[in-house]
PDB file of C-alpha atoms in Angstrom:
ATOM      1  CA  UNK S   1     131.370 125.581-154.521  1.00 23.00           C
ATOM      2  CA  UNK S   2     133.849 126.510-152.137  1.00 28.00           C
ATOM      3  CA  UNK S   3     136.849 123.957-151.763  1.00 31.00           C
ATOM      4  CA  UNK S   4     138.629 123.655-148.052  1.00 31.00           C
ATOM      5  CA  UNK S   5     141.785 121.218-148.679  1.00 31.00           C
ATOM      6  CA  UNK S   6     143.660 120.324-146.237  1.00 30.00           C
ATOM      7  CA  UNK S   7     147.312 119.761-146.668  1.00 30.00           C
ATOM      8  CA  UNK S   8     149.016 119.644-143.047  1.00 26.00           C
ATOM      9  CA  UNK S   9     148.315 122.281-141.225  1.00 26.00           C
ATOM     10  CA  UNK S  10     147.968 124.310-144.621  1.00 26.00           C
ATOM     11  CA  UNK S  11     144.844 125.453-145.389  1.00 27.00           C
ATOM     12  CA  UNK S  12     144.317 125.982-148.837  1.00 27.00           C
ATOM     13  CA  UNK S  13     140.048 127.736-149.813  1.00 28.00           C
ATOM     14  CA  UNK S  14     139.210 128.414-152.960  1.00 24.00           C
ATOM     15  CA  UNK S  15     135.674 130.680-153.993  1.00 22.00           C
ATOM     16  CA  UNK S  16     133.204 128.553-156.268  1.00 23.00           C
ATOM     17  CA  UNK S  17     129.560 128.912-154.886  1.00 24.00           C
ATOM     18  CA  UNK S  18     127.443 127.764-152.026  1.00 24.00           C
ATOM     19  CA  UNK S  19     128.943 124.257-151.015  1.00 29.00           C
ATOM     20  CA  UNK S  20     132.531 123.140-149.030  1.00 31.00           C
ATOM     21  CA  UNK S  21     134.137 119.633-149.479  1.00 31.00           C
ATOM     22  CA  UNK S  22     136.688 119.056-147.286  1.00 31.00           C
ATOM     23  CA  UNK S  23     139.693 116.775-147.911  1.00 31.00           C
ATOM     24  CA  UNK S  24     141.650 115.813-144.667  1.00 31.00           C
ATOM     25  CA  UNK S  25     143.978 112.538-145.127  1.00 26.00           C
ATOM     26  CA  UNK S  26     140.835 109.819-145.438  1.00 29.00           C
ATOM     27  CA  UNK S  27     137.902 112.394-143.917  1.00 29.00           C
ATOM     28  CA  UNK S  28     135.863 114.086-146.223  1.00 29.00           C
ATOM     29  CA  UNK S  29     133.697 116.881-145.015  1.00 31.00           C
ATOM     30  CA  UNK S  30     130.758 118.144-146.404  1.00 30.00           C
ATOM     31  CA  UNK S  31     128.366 121.195-145.771  1.00 29.00           C
ATOM     32  CA  UNK S  32     125.835 122.387-147.400  1.00 30.00           C
ATOM     33  CA  UNK S  33     124.104 126.206-146.894  1.00 31.00           C
ATOM     34  CA  UNK S  34     120.550 126.818-147.569  1.00 31.00           C
ATOM     35  CA  UNK S  35     118.902 129.485-148.235  1.00 27.00           C
ATOM     36  CA  UNK S  36     116.460 129.379-144.691  1.00 29.00           C
ATOM     37  CA  UNK S  37     119.103 126.579-143.336  1.00 31.00           C
ATOM     38  CA  UNK S  38     123.039 124.954-143.300  1.00 31.00           C
ATOM     39  CA  UNK S  39     123.140 120.901-143.268  1.00 34.00           C
ATOM     40  CA  UNK S  40     126.309 119.553-142.445  1.00 34.00           C
ATOM     41  CA  UNK S  41     127.342 116.632-142.014  1.00 33.00           C
ATOM     42  CA  UNK S  42     130.858 115.571-140.965  1.00 33.00           C
ATOM     43  CA  UNK S  43     132.105 112.309-141.477  1.00 32.00           C
ATOM     44  CA  UNK S  44     135.323 111.649-139.054  1.00 34.00           C
ATOM     45  CA  UNK S  45     136.532 107.646-138.522  1.00 30.00           C
ATOM     46  CA  UNK S  46     133.616 105.861-137.632  1.00 34.00           C
ATOM     47  CA  UNK S  47     131.314 108.979-135.844  1.00 32.00           C
ATOM     48  CA  UNK S  48     128.647 111.804-138.115  1.00 32.00           C
ATOM     49  CA  UNK S  49     128.130 115.184-136.453  1.00 34.00           C
ATOM     50  CA  UNK S  50     124.589 116.946-137.920  1.00 35.00           C
ATOM     51  CA  UNK S  51     124.551 121.133-137.390  1.00 32.00           C
ATOM     52  CA  UNK S  52     121.886 122.411-138.005  1.00 33.00           C
ATOM     53  CA  UNK S  53     120.353 126.207-138.381  1.00 34.00           C
ATOM     54  CA  UNK S  54     117.284 127.292-137.718  1.00 34.00           C
ATOM     55  CA  UNK S  55     115.895 130.860-138.341  1.00 31.00           C
ATOM     56  CA  UNK S  56     115.421 132.004-135.028  1.00 31.00           C
ATOM     57  CA  UNK S  57     118.319 129.618-133.522  1.00 34.00           C
ATOM     58  CA  UNK S  58     121.347 127.701-133.816  1.00 33.00           C
ATOM     59  CA  UNK S  59     121.847 124.558-132.822  1.00 35.00           C
ATOM     60  CA  UNK S  60     125.775 123.107-132.718  1.00 35.00           C
ATOM     61  CA  UNK S  61     126.465 119.489-131.753  1.00 34.00           C
ATOM     62  CA  UNK S  62     130.035 118.438-131.048  1.00 34.00           C
ATOM     63  CA  UNK S  63     131.511 114.559-130.899  1.00 34.00           C
ATOM     64  CA  UNK S  64     134.337 114.264-129.923  1.00 33.00           C
ATOM     65  CA  UNK S  65     135.994 110.738-128.544  1.00 31.00           C
ATOM     66  CA  UNK S  66     134.686 110.287-125.253  1.00 34.00           C
ATOM     67  CA  UNK S  67     131.646 113.380-124.641  1.00 31.00           C
ATOM     68  CA  UNK S  68     129.215 115.774-126.971  1.00 30.00           C
ATOM     69  CA  UNK S  69     128.662 119.256-126.010  1.00 32.00           C
ATOM     70  CA  UNK S  70     125.950 121.323-127.582  1.00 32.00           C
ATOM     71  CA  UNK S  71     126.031 125.052-127.885  1.00 30.00           C
ATOM     72  CA  UNK S  72     122.932 126.833-129.044  1.00 30.00           C
ATOM     73  CA  UNK S  73     123.234 129.973-130.181  1.00 30.00           C
ATOM     74  CA  UNK S  74     120.695 132.310-130.009  1.00 29.00           C
ATOM     75  CA  UNK S  75     120.157 136.199-131.893  1.00 27.00           C
ATOM     76  CA  UNK S  76     120.922 138.371-128.957  1.00 28.00           C
ATOM     77  CA  UNK S  77     123.022 136.034-127.249  1.00 31.00           C
ATOM     78  CA  UNK S  78     126.285 134.209-127.508  1.00 30.00           C
ATOM     79  CA  UNK S  79     128.060 131.220-125.250  1.00 31.00           C
ATOM     80  CA  UNK S  80     130.776 130.628-125.846  1.00 31.00           C
ATOM     81  CA  UNK S  81     132.467 126.311-124.121  1.00 30.00           C
ATOM     82  CA  UNK S  82     136.149 126.240-123.329  1.00 27.00           C
ATOM     83  CA  UNK S  83     137.162 122.790-122.394  1.00 28.00           C
ATOM     84  CA  UNK S  84     140.630 121.597-121.478  1.00 28.00           C
ATOM     85  CA  UNK S  85     143.168 120.906-123.304  1.00 27.00           C
ATOM     86  CA  UNK S  86     141.642 117.002-123.789  1.00 29.00           C
ATOM     87  CA  UNK S  87     137.877 118.474-124.635  1.00 31.00           C
ATOM     88  CA  UNK S  88     137.324 120.118-127.752  1.00 31.00           C
ATOM     89  CA  UNK S  89     136.311 123.856-127.706  1.00 32.00           C
ATOM     90  CA  UNK S  90     134.177 125.709-128.720  1.00 34.00           C
ATOM     91  CA  UNK S  91     133.050 129.399-129.891  1.00 33.00           C
ATOM     92  CA  UNK S  92     130.113 130.356-131.118  1.00 32.00           C
ATOM     93  CA  UNK S  93     129.468 134.353-131.721  1.00 32.00           C
ATOM     94  CA  UNK S  94     125.870 135.737-132.417  1.00 28.00           C
ATOM     95  CA  UNK S  95     123.846 136.628-134.855  1.00 27.00           C
ATOM     96  CA  UNK S  96     124.390 135.273-137.893  1.00 31.00           C
ATOM     97  CA  UNK S  97     128.684 134.178-137.284  1.00 34.00           C
ATOM     98  CA  UNK S  98     128.548 130.849-136.896  1.00 34.00           C
ATOM     99  CA  UNK S  99     127.207 128.487-139.625  1.00 32.00           C
ATOM    100  CA  UNK S 100     129.731 125.410-139.413  1.00 32.00           C
ATOM    101  CA  UNK S 101     131.702 123.847-137.091  1.00 34.00           C
ATOM    102  CA  UNK S 102     134.079 121.067-137.990  1.00 31.00           C
ATOM    103  CA  UNK S 103     135.540 117.875-135.607  1.00 32.00           C
ATOM    104  CA  UNK S 104     139.337 116.266-136.051  1.00 32.00           C
ATOM    105  CA  UNK S 105     141.041 114.533-134.025  1.00 30.00           C
ATOM    106  CA  UNK S 106     144.208 117.150-132.818  1.00 34.00           C
ATOM    107  CA  UNK S 107     142.089 120.653-134.073  1.00 34.00           C
ATOM    108  CA  UNK S 108     138.766 121.663-134.234  1.00 33.00           C
ATOM    109  CA  UNK S 109     138.462 123.532-138.119  1.00 35.00           C
ATOM    110  CA  UNK S 110     135.050 125.885-138.163  1.00 34.00           C
ATOM    111  CA  UNK S 111     134.482 127.205-141.937  1.00 31.00           C
ATOM    112  CA  UNK S 112     132.090 129.893-141.747  1.00 30.00           C
ATOM    113  CA  UNK S 113     130.439 130.521-144.737  1.00 29.00           C
ATOM    114  CA  UNK S 114     128.122 133.721-144.923  1.00 29.00           C
ATOM    115  CA  UNK S 115     127.044 135.872-147.191  1.00 27.00           C
ATOM    116  CA  UNK S 116     130.245 136.660-149.634  1.00 28.00           C
ATOM    117  CA  UNK S 117     132.697 136.483-146.627  1.00 32.00           C
ATOM    118  CA  UNK S 118     134.687 132.667-145.317  1.00 32.00           C
ATOM    119  CA  UNK S 119     135.825 131.871-142.309  1.00 35.00           C
ATOM    120  CA  UNK S 120     138.085 129.339-140.888  1.00 34.00           C
ATOM    121  CA  UNK S 121     138.409 128.400-137.334  1.00 35.00           C
ATOM    122  CA  UNK S 122     141.372 126.493-136.169  1.00 34.00           C
ATOM    123  CA  UNK S 123     141.310 125.496-132.679  1.00 34.00           C
ATOM    124  CA  UNK S 124     144.517 123.809-130.790  1.00 34.00           C
ATOM    125  CA  UNK S 125     145.009 122.659-128.070  1.00 31.00           C
ATOM    126  CA  UNK S 126     145.306 125.740-125.485  1.00 34.00           C
ATOM    127  CA  UNK S 127     143.612 127.962-127.140  1.00 33.00           C
ATOM    128  CA  UNK S 128     141.093 128.572-129.925  1.00 32.00           C
ATOM    129  CA  UNK S 129     142.176 130.626-133.066  1.00 33.00           C
ATOM    130  CA  UNK S 130     139.128 132.677-135.807  1.00 32.00           C
ATOM    131  CA  UNK S 131     140.219 132.681-139.472  1.00 30.00           C
ATOM    132  CA  UNK S 132     138.692 135.513-140.566  1.00 30.00           C
ATOM    133  CA  UNK S 133     139.120 136.402-144.581  1.00 30.00           C
ATOM    134  CA  UNK S 134     136.430 138.959-145.419  1.00 30.00           C
ATOM    135  CA  UNK S 135     138.100 140.994-147.989  1.00 27.00           C
ATOM    136  CA  UNK S 136     141.377 141.161-148.297  1.00 29.00           C
ATOM    137  CA  UNK S 137     142.126 140.793-144.910  1.00 33.00           C
ATOM    138  CA  UNK S 138     142.810 138.099-142.260  1.00 34.00           C
ATOM    139  CA  UNK S 139     141.407 137.864-138.266  1.00 36.00           C
ATOM    140  CA  UNK S 140     142.367 135.492-136.046  1.00 35.00           C
ATOM    141  CA  UNK S 141     139.858 134.803-132.580  1.00 34.00           C
ATOM    142  CA  UNK S 142     142.280 133.843-129.713  1.00 33.00           C
ATOM    143  CA  UNK S 143     140.026 132.574-126.480  1.00 33.00           C
ATOM    144  CA  UNK S 144     141.278 131.810-123.080  1.00 33.00           C
ATOM    145  CA  UNK S 145     140.291 130.466-120.222  1.00 30.00           C
ATOM    146  CA  UNK S 146     138.589 134.418-119.171  1.00 33.00           C
ATOM    147  CA  UNK S 147     138.501 136.368-122.069  1.00 34.00           C
ATOM    148  CA  UNK S 148     137.788 135.952-125.351  1.00 35.00           C
ATOM    149  CA  UNK S 149     140.711 136.979-127.968  1.00 38.00           C
ATOM    150  CA  UNK S 150     140.690 138.455-131.112  1.00 38.00           C
ATOM    151  CA  UNK S 151     143.322 138.371-133.378  1.00 37.00           C
ATOM    152  CA  UNK S 152     143.155 140.231-136.066  1.00 37.00           C
ATOM    153  CA  UNK S 153     145.925 139.299-138.808  1.00 36.00           C
ATOM    154  CA  UNK S 154     145.710 142.228-141.595  1.00 36.00           C
ATOM    155  CA  UNK S 155     149.550 142.254-144.007  1.00 31.00           C
ATOM    156  CA  UNK S 156     152.036 142.908-141.781  1.00 34.00           C
ATOM    157  CA  UNK S 157     149.811 144.082-138.932  1.00 33.00           C
ATOM    158  CA  UNK S 158     148.772 141.424-135.727  1.00 32.00           C
ATOM    159  CA  UNK S 159     145.238 142.831-134.208  1.00 34.00           C
ATOM    160  CA  UNK S 160     144.047 141.383-130.904  1.00 34.00           C
ATOM    161  CA  UNK S 161     140.684 141.837-129.631  1.00 32.00           C
ATOM    162  CA  UNK S 162     139.425 141.858-126.090  1.00 32.00           C
ATOM    163  CA  UNK S 163     135.766 141.974-126.031  1.00 35.00           C
ATOM    164  CA  UNK S 164     133.901 142.989-122.161  1.00 35.00           C
ATOM    165  CA  UNK S 165     130.859 143.861-121.177  1.00 31.00           C
ATOM    166  CA  UNK S 166     130.141 146.950-122.537  1.00 32.00           C
ATOM    167  CA  UNK S 167     133.652 148.064-124.403  1.00 34.00           C
ATOM    168  CA  UNK S 168     135.212 146.306-127.241  1.00 34.00           C
ATOM    169  CA  UNK S 169     138.659 147.487-127.134  1.00 35.00           C
ATOM    170  CA  UNK S 170     140.958 146.096-129.824  1.00 36.00           C
ATOM    171  CA  UNK S 171     145.185 146.005-129.511  1.00 35.00           C
ATOM    172  CA  UNK S 172     147.065 145.587-132.612  1.00 34.00           C
ATOM    173  CA  UNK S 173     150.294 143.915-132.124  1.00 35.00           C
ATOM    174  CA  UNK S 174     152.935 144.447-134.594  1.00 33.00           C
ATOM    175  CA  UNK S 175     156.168 144.019-134.954  1.00 29.00           C
ATOM    176  CA  UNK S 176     157.421 146.872-132.795  1.00 33.00           C
ATOM    177  CA  UNK S 177     154.528 148.602-132.568  1.00 33.00           C
ATOM    178  CA  UNK S 178     151.625 148.196-130.276  1.00 32.00           C
ATOM    179  CA  UNK S 179     147.639 149.492-130.952  1.00 32.00           C
ATOM    180  CA  UNK S 180     145.210 149.916-128.946  1.00 33.00           C
ATOM    181  CA  UNK S 181     141.260 150.479-130.727  1.00 31.00           C
ATOM    182  CA  UNK S 182     138.391 151.247-127.576  1.00 31.00           C
ATOM    183  CA  UNK S 183     134.991 151.074-129.886  1.00 32.00           C
ATOM    184  CA  UNK S 184     132.701 152.152-127.894  1.00 33.00           C
ATOM    185  CA  UNK S 185     128.762 153.237-129.134  1.00 29.00           C
ATOM    186  CA  UNK S 186     129.598 156.257-131.142  1.00 31.00           C
ATOM    187  CA  UNK S 187     133.214 156.667-131.844  1.00 33.00           C
ATOM    188  CA  UNK S 188     136.327 154.979-131.642  1.00 34.00           C
ATOM    189  CA  UNK S 189     138.838 155.627-130.468  1.00 34.00           C
ATOM    190  CA  UNK S 190     142.431 154.021-131.549  1.00 35.00           C
ATOM    191  CA  UNK S 191     145.972 154.161-129.367  1.00 35.00           C
ATOM    192  CA  UNK S 192     148.765 153.614-131.910  1.00 34.00           C
ATOM    193  CA  UNK S 193     152.006 152.378-128.853  1.00 35.00           C
ATOM    194  CA  UNK S 194     155.371 152.128-131.056  1.00 34.00           C
ATOM    195  CA  UNK S 195     157.762 152.175-128.965  1.00 28.00           C
ATOM    196  CA  UNK S 196     158.565 155.347-126.933  1.00 31.00           C
ATOM    197  CA  UNK S 197     155.215 157.404-128.467  1.00 31.00           C
ATOM    198  CA  UNK S 198     152.104 157.279-128.107  1.00 29.00           C
ATOM    199  CA  UNK S 199     149.360 158.440-130.714  1.00 31.00           C
ATOM    200  CA  UNK S 200     146.047 158.561-130.271  1.00 32.00           C
ATOM    201  CA  UNK S 201     143.124 159.105-132.599  1.00 27.00           C
ATOM    202  CA  UNK S 202     139.337 159.450-133.354  1.00 28.00           C
ATOM    203  CA  UNK S 203     137.677 157.966-135.676  1.00 34.00           C
ATOM    204  CA  UNK S 204     134.225 158.667-135.716  1.00 29.00           C
ATOM    205  CA  UNK S 205     131.736 155.910-136.091  1.00 32.00           C
ATOM    206  CA  UNK S 206     128.857 156.071-138.545  1.00 28.00           C
TER     207      UNK S 206
END
């Protein structure tokens, strides 16, 4: 049982098992995760949102106040739906990364439950922030109009991931230093920029 309590802008996550109960003021949202499919019933005022996940296809139904948007994510395909400020913004990652989409009035919150990790997607008016809680680090995904930025927050570091067509660029921004991580097929290149110093480290990816 997983319990997500929403109190203002704070999110507290308690890991207890499979089910997720989201309590936000007067809204009650429940997530049921089974082996082959995921059913999500989101109750917000007079709207009901249902997410059904099947083996090879993920269907996400986003119901906002005035419009309905559907995003389909397949095995090797990821689609990002970005809408204007007043509309709903959604980012879905392929390979069983996105599980649940919760839509509330001011922001879109996504709780992703997959095996032993908990992922929370926070969507503000101008950007999409994904909080991924796995092991001991927190990952935040920022999505702009033309690019996807992943902000990884681990302890005191802020990490930004830029995903392009053939490579992954990770920009790690700390208080006074900037770290750039380039991930290729067989190797990982880490560029550390601290004030006037530039450090490059090659890490073989296995």
